[in-house]
Short mmCIF file of C-alpha atoms and ligand atoms in Angstrom, two decimals:
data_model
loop_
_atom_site.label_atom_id
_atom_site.label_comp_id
_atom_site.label_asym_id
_atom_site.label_seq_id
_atom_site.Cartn_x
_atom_site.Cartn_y
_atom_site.Cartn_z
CA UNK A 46 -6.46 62.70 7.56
CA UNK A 47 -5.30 65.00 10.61
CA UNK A 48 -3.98 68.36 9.49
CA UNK A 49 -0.27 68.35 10.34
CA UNK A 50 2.36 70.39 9.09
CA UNK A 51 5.49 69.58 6.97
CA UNK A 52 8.76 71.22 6.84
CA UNK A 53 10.86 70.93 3.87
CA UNK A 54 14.29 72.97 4.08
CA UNK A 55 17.59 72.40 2.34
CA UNK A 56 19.41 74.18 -0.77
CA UNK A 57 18.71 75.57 -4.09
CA UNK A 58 18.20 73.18 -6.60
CA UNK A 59 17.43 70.58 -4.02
CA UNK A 60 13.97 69.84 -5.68
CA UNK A 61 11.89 71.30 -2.78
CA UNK A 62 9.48 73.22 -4.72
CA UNK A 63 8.66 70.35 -7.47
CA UNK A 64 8.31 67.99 -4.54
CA UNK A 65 6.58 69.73 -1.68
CA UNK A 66 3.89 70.67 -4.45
CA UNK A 67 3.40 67.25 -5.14
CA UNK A 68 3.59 66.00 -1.64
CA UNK A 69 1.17 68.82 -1.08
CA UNK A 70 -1.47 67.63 -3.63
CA UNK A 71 -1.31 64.41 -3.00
CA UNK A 72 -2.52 65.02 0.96
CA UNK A 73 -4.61 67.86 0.25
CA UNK A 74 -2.67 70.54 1.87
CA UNK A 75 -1.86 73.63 1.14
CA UNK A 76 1.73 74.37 -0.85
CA UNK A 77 3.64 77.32 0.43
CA UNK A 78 6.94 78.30 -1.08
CA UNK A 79 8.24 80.42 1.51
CA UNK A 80 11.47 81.67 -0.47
CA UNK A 81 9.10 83.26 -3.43
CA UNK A 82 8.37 85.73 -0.46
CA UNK A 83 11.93 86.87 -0.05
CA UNK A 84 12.44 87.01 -3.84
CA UNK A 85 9.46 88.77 -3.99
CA UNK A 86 10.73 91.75 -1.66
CA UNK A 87 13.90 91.55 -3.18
CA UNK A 88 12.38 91.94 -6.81
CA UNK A 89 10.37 95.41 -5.70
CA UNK A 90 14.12 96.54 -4.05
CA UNK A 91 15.51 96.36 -7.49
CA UNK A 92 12.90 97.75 -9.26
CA UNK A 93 12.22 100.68 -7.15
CA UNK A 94 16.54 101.13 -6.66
CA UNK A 95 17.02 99.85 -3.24
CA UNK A 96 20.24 98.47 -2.42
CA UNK A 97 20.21 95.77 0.08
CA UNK A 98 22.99 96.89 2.30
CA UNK A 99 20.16 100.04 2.78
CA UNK A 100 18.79 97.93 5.76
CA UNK A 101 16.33 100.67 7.20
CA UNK A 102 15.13 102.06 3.67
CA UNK A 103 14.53 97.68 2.60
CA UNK A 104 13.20 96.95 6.06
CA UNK A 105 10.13 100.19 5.86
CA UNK A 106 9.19 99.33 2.16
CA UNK A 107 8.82 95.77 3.02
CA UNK A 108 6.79 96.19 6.30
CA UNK A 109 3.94 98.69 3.32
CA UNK A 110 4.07 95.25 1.08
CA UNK A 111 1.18 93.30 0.36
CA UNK A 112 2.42 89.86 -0.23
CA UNK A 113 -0.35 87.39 -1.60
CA UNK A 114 0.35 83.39 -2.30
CA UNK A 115 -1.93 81.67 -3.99
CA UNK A 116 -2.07 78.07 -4.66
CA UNK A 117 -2.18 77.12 -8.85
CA UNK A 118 -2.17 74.01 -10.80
CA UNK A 119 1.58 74.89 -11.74
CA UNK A 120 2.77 75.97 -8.17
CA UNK A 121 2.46 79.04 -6.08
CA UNK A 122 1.41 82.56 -7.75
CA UNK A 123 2.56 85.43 -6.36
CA UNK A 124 0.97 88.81 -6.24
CA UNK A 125 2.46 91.77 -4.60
CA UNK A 126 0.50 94.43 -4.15
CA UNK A 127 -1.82 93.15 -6.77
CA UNK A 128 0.62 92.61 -9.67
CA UNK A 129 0.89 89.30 -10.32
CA UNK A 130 4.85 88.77 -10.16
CA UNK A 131 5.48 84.52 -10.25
CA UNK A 132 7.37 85.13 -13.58
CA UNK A 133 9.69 88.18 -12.38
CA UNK A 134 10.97 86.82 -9.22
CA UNK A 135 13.27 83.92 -10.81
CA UNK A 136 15.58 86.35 -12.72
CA UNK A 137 19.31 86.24 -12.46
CA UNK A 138 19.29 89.40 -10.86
CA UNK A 139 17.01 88.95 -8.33
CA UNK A 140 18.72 84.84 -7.67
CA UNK A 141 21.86 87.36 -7.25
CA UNK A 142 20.33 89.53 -4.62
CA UNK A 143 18.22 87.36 -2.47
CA UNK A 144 20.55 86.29 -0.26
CA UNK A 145 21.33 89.59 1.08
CA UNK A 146 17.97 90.67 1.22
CA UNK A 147 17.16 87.50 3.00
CA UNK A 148 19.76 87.95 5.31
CA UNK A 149 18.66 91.02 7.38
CA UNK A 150 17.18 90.12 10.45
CA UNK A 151 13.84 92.47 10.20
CA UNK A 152 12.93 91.56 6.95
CA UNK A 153 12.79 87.63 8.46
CA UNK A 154 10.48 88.86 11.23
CA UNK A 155 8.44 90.24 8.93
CA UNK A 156 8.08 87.40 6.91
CA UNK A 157 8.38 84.88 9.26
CA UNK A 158 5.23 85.77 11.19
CA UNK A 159 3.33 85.73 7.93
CA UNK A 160 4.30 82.15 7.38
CA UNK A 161 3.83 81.34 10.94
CA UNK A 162 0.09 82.78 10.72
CA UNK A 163 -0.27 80.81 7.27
CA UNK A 164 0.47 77.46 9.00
CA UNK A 165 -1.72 78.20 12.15
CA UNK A 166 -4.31 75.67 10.95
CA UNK A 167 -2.11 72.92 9.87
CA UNK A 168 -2.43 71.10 6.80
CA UNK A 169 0.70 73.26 4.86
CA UNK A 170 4.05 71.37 3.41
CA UNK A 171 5.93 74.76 3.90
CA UNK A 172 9.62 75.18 2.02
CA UNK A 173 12.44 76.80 2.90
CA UNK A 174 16.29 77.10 4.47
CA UNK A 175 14.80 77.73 8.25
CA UNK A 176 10.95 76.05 8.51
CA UNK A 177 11.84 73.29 10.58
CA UNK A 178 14.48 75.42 12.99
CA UNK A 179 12.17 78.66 13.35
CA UNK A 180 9.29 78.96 11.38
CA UNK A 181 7.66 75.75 12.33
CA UNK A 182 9.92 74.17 15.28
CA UNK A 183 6.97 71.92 15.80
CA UNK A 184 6.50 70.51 12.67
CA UNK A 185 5.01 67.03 12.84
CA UNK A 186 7.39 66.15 9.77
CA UNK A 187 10.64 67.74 8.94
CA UNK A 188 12.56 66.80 6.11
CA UNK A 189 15.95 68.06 4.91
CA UNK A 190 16.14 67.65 1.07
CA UNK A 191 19.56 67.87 -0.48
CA UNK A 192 22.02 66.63 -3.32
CA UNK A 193 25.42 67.72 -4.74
CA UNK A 194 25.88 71.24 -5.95
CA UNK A 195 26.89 69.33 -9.40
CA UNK A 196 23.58 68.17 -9.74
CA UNK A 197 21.62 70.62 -8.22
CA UNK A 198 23.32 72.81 -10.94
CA UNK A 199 22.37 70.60 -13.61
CA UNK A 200 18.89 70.54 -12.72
CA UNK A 201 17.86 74.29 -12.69
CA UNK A 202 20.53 74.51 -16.22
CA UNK A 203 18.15 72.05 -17.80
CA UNK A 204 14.82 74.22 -16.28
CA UNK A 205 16.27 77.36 -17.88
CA UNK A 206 17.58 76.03 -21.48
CA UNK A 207 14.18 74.68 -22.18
CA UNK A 208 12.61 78.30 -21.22
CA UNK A 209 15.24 79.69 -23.54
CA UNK A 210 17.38 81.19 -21.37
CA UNK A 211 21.01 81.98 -21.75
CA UNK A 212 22.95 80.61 -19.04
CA UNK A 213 26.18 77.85 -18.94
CA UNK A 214 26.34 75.26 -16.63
CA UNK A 215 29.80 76.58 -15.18
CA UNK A 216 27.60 79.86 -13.85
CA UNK A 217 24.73 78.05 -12.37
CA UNK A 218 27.25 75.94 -10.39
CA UNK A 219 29.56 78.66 -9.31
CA UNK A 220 25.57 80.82 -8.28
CA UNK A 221 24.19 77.94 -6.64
CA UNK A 222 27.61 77.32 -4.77
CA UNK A 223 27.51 80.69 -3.55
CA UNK A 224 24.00 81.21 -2.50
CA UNK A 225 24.57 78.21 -0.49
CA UNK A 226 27.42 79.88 1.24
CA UNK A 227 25.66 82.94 2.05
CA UNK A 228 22.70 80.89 3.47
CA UNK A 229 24.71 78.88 5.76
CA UNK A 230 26.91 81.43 7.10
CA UNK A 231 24.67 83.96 7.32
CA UNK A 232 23.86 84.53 11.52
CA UNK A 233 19.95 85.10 11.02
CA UNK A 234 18.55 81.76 10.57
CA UNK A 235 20.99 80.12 8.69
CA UNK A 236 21.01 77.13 6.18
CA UNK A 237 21.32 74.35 8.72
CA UNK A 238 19.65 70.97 9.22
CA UNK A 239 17.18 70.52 12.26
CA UNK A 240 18.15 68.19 14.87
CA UNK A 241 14.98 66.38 14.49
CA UNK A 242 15.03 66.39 10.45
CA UNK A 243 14.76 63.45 8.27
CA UNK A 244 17.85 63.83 5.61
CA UNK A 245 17.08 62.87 2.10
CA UNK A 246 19.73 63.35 -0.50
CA UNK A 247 18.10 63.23 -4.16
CA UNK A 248 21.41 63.16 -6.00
CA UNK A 249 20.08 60.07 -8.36
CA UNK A 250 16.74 59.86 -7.56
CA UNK A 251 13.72 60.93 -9.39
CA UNK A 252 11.15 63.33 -8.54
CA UNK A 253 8.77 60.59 -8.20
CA UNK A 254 11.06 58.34 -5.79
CA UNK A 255 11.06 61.29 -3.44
CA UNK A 256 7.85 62.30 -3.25
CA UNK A 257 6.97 58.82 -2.32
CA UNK A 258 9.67 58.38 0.49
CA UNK A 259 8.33 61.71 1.72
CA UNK A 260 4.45 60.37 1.52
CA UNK A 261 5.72 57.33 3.20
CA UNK A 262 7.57 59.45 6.04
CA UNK A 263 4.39 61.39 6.10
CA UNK A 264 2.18 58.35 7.38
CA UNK A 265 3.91 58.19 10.70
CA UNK A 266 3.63 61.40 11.01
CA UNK A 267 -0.12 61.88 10.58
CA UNK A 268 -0.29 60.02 13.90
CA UNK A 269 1.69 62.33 15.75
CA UNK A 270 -1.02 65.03 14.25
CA UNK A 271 -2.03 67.03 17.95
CA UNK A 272 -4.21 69.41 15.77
O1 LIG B 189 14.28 77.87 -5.35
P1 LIG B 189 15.63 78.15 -4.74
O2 LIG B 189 16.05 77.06 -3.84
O3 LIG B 189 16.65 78.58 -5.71
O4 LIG B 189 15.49 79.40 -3.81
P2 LIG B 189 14.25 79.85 -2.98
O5 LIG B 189 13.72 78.74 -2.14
O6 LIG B 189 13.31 80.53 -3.90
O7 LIG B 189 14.92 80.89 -2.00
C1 LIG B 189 15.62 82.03 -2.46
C2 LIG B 189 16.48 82.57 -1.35
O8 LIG B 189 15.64 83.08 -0.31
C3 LIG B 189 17.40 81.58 -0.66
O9 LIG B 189 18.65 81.46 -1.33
C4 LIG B 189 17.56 82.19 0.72
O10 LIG B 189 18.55 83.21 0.71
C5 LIG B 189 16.22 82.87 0.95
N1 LIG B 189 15.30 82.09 1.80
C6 LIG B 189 15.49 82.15 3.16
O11 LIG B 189 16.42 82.79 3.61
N2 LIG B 189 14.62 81.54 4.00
C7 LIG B 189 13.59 80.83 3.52
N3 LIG B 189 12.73 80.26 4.37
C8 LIG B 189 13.39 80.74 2.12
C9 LIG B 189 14.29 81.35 1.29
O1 LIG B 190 13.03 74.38 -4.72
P1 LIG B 190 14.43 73.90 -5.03
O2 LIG B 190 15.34 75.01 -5.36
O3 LIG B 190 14.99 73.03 -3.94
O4 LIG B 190 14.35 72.96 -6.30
P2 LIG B 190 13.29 73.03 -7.50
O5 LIG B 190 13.02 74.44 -7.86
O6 LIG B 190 12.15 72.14 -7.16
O7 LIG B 190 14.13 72.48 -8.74
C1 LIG B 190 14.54 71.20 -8.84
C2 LIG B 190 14.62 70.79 -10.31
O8 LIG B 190 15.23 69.51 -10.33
C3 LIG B 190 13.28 70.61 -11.01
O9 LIG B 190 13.44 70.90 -12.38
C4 LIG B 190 12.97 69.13 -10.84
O10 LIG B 190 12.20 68.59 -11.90
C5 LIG B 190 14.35 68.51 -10.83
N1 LIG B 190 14.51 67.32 -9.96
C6 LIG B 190 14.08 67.29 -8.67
O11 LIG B 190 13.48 68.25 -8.20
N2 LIG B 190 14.25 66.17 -7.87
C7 LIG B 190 14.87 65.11 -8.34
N3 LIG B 190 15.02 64.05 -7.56
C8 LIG B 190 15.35 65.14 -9.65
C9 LIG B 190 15.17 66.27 -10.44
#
């Protein structure tokens, strides 16, 4: 099959990770979560006391950062500066600060052109809030995944109870909701849908049901591969 790319953008809880992986495997191509890489800078400003309103002092520590992504049977690992950190970067605190972080317009450029130089070859399903308006504008497939905040909230409440964690459905809501504030109203890059992006709202469907409507948008696609 050609090597195109695929965008997948849209908000937390939409069920872009779970499905881009397994849109991913099931072409061959290679999964990249691209907001593990802002969490990822924003985990090593909390750990080594960086505020994120310190724009200068956030922007130098995360231009020294060795970000690694490597694909795994159960999603993306990530090592920074060779400590493997998948499990750390999905704490409250750092869902709290990532926006911010993620926000300041250097530490996009920084990351941006490491996605942009991780897609060069095509053949990625790359996942986002901005892949299909700046990281990959030429995408061969854009999708824009989506579904209420109530449901999107009862989706990562049901991923934390059964890892034991102590969280109430009322707080991932009023999070989520506010995260996806911050994303679309922030004026780097913000949440938005791409002109040129399919829209697929998952509220009621199954992860199964939407990685097959993706695999079935993929297929035209594939022959507007130019790669
Ligand atoms: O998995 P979830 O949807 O909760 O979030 P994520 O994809 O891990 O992204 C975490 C945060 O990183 C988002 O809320 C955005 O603030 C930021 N992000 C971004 O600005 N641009 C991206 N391409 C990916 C993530
Ligand atoms: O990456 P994003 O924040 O958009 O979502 P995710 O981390 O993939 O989390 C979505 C959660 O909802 C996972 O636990 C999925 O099993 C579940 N889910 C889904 O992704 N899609 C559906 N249509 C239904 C449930």
């Amino acid at each position: 099959m050609e090597k195109f790319n695929i965008a997948i953008d849209g908000p937390a809880g939409a069920g872009k990770s779970t499905v881009a992986r397994l849109v991913a495997r099931a072409l061959g191509f290679v999964y990249i979560d691209t907001g593990a890489m802002y969490r990822a800078v924003t985990w090593k400003a909390l750990q080594i006391g960086i505020a994120p309103e310190r724009k200068d002092e956030l922007v130098r520590m995360a231009a020294g950062l060795r970000i690694e992504l490597h694909p795994g049977e159960d999603g993306q690992q990530v090592v920074l500066d060779g400590q493997d950190v998948t499990g750390l970067i999905r704490s409250s605190e750092v869902n709290r600060n990532v926006s911010a972080v993620a926000a300041v317009p250097d530490i996009r450029a920084l990351l941006v052109a490491k996605q942009q130089e991780m897609a060069k070859a095509g053949g990625v399903v790359m996942d986002g809030r901005d892949i299909g308006t700046h990281v990959l504008p030429n995408a061969e497939l854009k999708i824009f995944l989506t579904a209420s905040v109530k449901e999107r909230a009862e989706r990562r409440y049901l991923e934390m109870k059964a890892k034991g964690e102590d969280v109430t459905l009322e707080q991932l809501e009023r999070e989520i909701a506010e995260r996806d504030r911050l994303d679309e109203q922030r004026e780097a890059s913000p949440l938005v849908r791409a002109h040129d992006a399919v829209l697929v709202d998952t509220s009621g469907m199954t992860v199964p049901q939407v990685v097959d409507r993706i695999l079935e948008l993929s297929n035209t696609a594939a022959g507007k591969g130019t790669r």
